[in-house]
Coordinates of C-alpha atoms in Angstrom, one line a residue:
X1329 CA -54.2 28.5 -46.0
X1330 CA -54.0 32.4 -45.2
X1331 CA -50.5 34.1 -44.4
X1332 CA -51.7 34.5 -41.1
X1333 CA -52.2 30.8 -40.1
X1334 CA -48.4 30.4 -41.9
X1335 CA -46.8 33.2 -39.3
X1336 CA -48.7 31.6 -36.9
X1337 CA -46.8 28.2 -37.4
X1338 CA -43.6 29.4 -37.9
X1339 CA -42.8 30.0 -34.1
X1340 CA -44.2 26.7 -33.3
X1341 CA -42.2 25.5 -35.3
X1342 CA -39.0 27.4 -34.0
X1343 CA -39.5 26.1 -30.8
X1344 CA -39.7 22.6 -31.1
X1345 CA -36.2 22.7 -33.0
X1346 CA -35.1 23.7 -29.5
X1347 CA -35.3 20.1 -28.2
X1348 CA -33.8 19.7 -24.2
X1349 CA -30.8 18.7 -24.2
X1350 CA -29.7 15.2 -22.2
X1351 CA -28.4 16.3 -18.9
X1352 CA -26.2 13.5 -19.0
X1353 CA -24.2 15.0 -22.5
X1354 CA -22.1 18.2 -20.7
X1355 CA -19.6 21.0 -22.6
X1356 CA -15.9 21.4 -22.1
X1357 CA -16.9 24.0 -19.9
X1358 CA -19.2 22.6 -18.2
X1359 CA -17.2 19.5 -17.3
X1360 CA -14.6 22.4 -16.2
X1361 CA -17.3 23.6 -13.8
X1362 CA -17.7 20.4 -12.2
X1363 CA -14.5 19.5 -12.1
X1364 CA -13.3 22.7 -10.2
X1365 CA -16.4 22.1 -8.0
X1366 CA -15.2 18.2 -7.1
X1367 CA -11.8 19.6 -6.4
X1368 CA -13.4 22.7 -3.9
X1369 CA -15.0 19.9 -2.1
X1370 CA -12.3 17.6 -2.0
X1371 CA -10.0 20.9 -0.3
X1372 CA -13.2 21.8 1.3
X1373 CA -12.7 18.5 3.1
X1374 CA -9.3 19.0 3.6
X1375 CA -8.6 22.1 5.0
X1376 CA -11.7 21.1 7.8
X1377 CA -10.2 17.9 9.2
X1378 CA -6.4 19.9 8.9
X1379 CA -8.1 22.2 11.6
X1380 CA -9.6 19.4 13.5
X1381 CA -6.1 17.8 13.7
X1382 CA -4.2 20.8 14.1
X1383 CA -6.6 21.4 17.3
X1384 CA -5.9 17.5 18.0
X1385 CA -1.8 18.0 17.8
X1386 CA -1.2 16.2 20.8
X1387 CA -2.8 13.0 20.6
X1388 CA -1.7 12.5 16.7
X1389 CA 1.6 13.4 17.8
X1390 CA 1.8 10.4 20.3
X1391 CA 0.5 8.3 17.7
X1392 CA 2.9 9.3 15.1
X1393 CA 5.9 8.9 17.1
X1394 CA 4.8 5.6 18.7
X1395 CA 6.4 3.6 15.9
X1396 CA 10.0 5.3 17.3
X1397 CA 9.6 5.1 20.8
X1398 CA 8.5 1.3 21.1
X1399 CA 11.8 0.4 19.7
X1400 CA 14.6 -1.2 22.2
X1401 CA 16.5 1.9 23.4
X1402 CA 19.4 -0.3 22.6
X1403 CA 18.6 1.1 18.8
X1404 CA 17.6 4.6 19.5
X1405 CA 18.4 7.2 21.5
X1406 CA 17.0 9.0 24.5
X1407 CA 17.3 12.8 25.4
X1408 CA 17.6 13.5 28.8
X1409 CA 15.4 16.4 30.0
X1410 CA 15.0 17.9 34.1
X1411 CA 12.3 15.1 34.3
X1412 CA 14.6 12.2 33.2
X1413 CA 15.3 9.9 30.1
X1414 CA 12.7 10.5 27.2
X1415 CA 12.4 9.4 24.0
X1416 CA 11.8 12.4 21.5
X1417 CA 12.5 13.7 18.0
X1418 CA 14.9 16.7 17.5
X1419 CA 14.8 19.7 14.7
X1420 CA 17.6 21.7 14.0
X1421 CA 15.3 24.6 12.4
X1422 CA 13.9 27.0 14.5
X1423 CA 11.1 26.5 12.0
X1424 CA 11.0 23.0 12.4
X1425 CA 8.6 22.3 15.3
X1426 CA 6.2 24.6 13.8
X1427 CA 7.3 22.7 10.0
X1428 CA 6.2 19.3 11.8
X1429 CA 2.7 20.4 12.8
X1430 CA 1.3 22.2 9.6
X1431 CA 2.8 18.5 8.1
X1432 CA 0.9 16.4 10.5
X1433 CA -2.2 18.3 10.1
X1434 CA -1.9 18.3 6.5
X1435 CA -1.3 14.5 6.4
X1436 CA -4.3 13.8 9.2
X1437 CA -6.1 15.8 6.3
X1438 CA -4.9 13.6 3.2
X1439 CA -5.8 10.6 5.2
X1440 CA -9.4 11.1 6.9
X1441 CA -10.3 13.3 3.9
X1442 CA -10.0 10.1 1.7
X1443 CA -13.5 9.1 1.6
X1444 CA -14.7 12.4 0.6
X1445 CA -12.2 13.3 -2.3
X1446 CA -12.4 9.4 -3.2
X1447 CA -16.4 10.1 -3.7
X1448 CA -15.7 13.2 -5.4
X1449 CA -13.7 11.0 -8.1
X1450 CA -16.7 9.0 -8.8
X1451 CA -19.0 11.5 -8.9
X1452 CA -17.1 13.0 -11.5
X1453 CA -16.9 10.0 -13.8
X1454 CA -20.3 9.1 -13.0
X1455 CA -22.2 11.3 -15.8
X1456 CA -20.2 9.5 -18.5
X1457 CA -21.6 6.0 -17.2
X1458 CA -24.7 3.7 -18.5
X1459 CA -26.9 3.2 -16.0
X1460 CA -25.7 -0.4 -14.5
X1461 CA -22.3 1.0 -14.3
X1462 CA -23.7 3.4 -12.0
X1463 CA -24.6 0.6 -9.7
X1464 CA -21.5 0.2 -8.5
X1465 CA -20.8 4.1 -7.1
X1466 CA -21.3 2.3 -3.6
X1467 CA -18.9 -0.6 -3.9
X1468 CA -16.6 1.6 -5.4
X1469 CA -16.6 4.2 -2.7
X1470 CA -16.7 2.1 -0.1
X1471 CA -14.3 -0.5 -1.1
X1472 CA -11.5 2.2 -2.0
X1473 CA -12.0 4.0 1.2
X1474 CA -11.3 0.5 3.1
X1475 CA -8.2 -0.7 0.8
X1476 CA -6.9 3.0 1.4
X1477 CA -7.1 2.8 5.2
X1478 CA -6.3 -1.0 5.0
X1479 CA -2.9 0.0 3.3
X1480 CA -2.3 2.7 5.5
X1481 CA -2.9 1.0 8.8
X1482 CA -0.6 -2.1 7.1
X1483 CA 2.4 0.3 6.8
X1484 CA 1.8 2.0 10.3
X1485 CA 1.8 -1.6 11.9
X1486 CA 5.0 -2.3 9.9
X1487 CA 6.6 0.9 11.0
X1488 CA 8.0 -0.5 14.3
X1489 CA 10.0 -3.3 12.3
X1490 CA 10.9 -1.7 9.5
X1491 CA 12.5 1.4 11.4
X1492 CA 14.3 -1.3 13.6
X1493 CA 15.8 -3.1 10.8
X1494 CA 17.0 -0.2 9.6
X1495 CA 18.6 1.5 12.7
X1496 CA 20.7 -1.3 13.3
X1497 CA 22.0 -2.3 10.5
X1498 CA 24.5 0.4 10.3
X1499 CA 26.3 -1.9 13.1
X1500 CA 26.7 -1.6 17.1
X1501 CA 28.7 1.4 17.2
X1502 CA 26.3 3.7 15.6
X1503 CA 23.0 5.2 16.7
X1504 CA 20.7 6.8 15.0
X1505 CA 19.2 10.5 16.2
X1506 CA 16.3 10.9 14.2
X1507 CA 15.4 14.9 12.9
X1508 CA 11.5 15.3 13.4
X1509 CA 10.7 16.2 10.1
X1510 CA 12.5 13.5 8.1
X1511 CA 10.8 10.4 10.4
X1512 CA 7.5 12.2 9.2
X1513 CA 8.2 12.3 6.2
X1514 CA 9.5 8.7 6.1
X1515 CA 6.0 7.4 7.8
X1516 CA 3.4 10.1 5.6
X1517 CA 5.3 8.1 2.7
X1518 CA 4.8 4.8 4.1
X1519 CA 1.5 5.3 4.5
X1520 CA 0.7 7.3 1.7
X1521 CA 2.3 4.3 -0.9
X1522 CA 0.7 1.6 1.2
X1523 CA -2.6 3.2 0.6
X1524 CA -2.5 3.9 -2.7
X1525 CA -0.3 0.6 -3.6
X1526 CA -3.8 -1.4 -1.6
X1527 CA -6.0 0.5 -4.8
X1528 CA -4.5 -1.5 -7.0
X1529 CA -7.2 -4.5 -6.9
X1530 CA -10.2 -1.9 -7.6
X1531 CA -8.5 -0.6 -10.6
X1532 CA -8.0 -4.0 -12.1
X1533 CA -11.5 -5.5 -11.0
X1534 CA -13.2 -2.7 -12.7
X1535 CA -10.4 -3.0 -15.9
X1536 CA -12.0 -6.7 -16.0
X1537 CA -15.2 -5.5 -15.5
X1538 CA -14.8 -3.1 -18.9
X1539 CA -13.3 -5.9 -21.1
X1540 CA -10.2 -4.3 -20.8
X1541 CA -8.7 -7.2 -19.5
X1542 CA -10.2 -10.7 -19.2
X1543 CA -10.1 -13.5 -16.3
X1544 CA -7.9 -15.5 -18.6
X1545 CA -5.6 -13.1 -19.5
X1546 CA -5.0 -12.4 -15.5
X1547 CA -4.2 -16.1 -14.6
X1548 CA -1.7 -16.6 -17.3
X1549 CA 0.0 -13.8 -16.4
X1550 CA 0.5 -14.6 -12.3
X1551 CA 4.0 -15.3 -12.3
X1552 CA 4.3 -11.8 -14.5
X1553 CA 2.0 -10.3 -12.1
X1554 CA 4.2 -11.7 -9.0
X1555 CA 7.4 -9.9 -10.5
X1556 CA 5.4 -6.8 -11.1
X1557 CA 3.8 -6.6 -8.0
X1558 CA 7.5 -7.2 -6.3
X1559 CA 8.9 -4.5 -7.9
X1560 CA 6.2 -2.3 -7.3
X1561 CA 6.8 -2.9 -3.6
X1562 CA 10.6 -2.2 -4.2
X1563 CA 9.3 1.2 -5.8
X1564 CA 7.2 2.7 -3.3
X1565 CA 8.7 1.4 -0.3
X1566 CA 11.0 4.5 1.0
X1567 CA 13.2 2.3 3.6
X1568 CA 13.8 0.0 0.7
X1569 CA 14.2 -2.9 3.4
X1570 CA 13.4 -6.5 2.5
X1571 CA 11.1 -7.1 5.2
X1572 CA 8.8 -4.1 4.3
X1573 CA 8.8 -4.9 0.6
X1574 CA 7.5 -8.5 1.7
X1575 CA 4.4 -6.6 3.9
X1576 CA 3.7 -4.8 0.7
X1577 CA 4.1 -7.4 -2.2
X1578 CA 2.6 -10.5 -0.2
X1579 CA -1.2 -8.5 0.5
X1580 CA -1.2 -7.3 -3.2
X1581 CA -0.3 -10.6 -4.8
X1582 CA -3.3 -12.0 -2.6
X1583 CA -5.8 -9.0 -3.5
X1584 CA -4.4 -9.6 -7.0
X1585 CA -5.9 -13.5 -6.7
X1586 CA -9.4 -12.3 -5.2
X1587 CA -9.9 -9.7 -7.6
X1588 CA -9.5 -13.3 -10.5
X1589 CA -12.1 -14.4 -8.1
X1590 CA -14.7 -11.8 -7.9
X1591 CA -14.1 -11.5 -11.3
X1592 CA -15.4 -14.4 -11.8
X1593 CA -18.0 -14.7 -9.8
X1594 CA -19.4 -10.8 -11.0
X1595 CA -19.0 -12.0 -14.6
X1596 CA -21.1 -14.9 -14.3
X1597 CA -24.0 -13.2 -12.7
X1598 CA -23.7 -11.0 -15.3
X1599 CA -23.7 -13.7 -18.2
X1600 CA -26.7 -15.6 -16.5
X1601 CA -28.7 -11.9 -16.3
X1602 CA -27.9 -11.4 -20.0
X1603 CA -29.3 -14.7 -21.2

């Protein structure tokens, strides 16, 4: 074989040391990359709807102070304006008005933004899955968004009782005049620990789904579960009432029982497709 046919191997061999590389197997840096460019999407999402509400003020605001103004007036009070008796919030801050929209833009954001900064989450995970796992992007998406709004729309519903409880239970002789941006911040918490509290059942139907945890394991442990679930409610519940602890701990214990069931039902499939 002549030198020349030797140098004429050598780059042919060079370049098929230079293999592509999986597409699924990324860098530090490049998982940095995409996970600054999930998070730009997620505020992306954000600041849009934030405008859309902020344009929408009115309407959002009727809806948010709906909770207050259904109670008895017997338990609230009303401020009387040239047009007569009215129920309204106060502020103190000659910020506040001003305060209390940016906040209930930003928390029509955080809400109606979910689904997009929920599917931004998965899409992030998703390179470091097999294949089936990937399967169940859809579900995932789909059945958090739901739980989140389902939580969220449970403690708005709740709102009315909860706040009713707790304005008279300081006794007949005193009334409670609500500041503007305290009530929002009580209801964006309800709502916000309702939603996230309703995730619950998706993180431990995919923990079962891993192995993590098994169906067995989860029904000897209800009554722990039950304990864990009412404390849970006694954590994240701002008003720390009874009544809204039970609206929170008795939907989670029952999500808690059909995730055992799915699991079961998921885990079987998956045994039969295996054999």
């Amino acid at each position: 074989m002549s030198r020349t046919e030797i140098k004429s191997r050598r780059p042919r061999l060079r370049r098929r040391k230079k293999s592509p590389t999986n597409p699924d197997a990324m860098s530090v840096m490049e998982h940095l990359d995409e996970l600054r460019s999930r998070i730009v999407k997620s505020l992306l999402a954000f600041v849009v709807i934030s405008i859309i509400a902020f344009i929408l003020y009115d309407a959002l605001l009727e809806v948010i102070v709906r909770p207050y103004c259904g109670l008895p007036q017997a338990v609230r009070p009303t401020v009387g304006t040239d047009r007569g008796e009215t129920c309204r919030l106060v502020f103190i801050n000659p910020l506040g008005g001003f305060q209390f929209r940016l906040k209930v833009t930003a928390l029509a954001g955080l809400l109606f933004a979910s689904p997009v900064w929920l599917y931004q989450l998965w899409a992030f995970v998703t390179p470091g899955l097999t294949v089936k796992e990937k399967r169940y992007a859809v579900p995932f998406v789909a059945s958090s968004v739901t739980l989140f709004l389902l939580g969220s729309s449970f403690a708005y519903f709740s709102l009315p009782t909860g706040l009713g409880l707790l304005l008279r239970i300081g006794g007949d002789n005193l009334i409670g005049l609500l500041d503007a941006e305290r009530y929002l911040n009580f209801v964006g918490l309800m709502l916000i620990a309702f939603g996230v509290t309703f995730e619950l059942p998706i993180v431990l139907f995919f923990l079962g789904l891993g192995g993590v945890v098994d169906v067995e394991q989860l029904r000897r442990q209800r009554k722990a579960a039950l304990v864990s679930i009412v404390a849970l409610a006694a954590i994240v519940t701002p008003s720390q009432d009874p009544y809204t602890m039970l609206i929170l701990a008795a939907p989670l214990y029952a999500f808690y029982e059909l995730t055992i069931l799915l699991l079961v039902v998921v885990l079987r499939r998956k045994t039969k497709r295996s054999v």
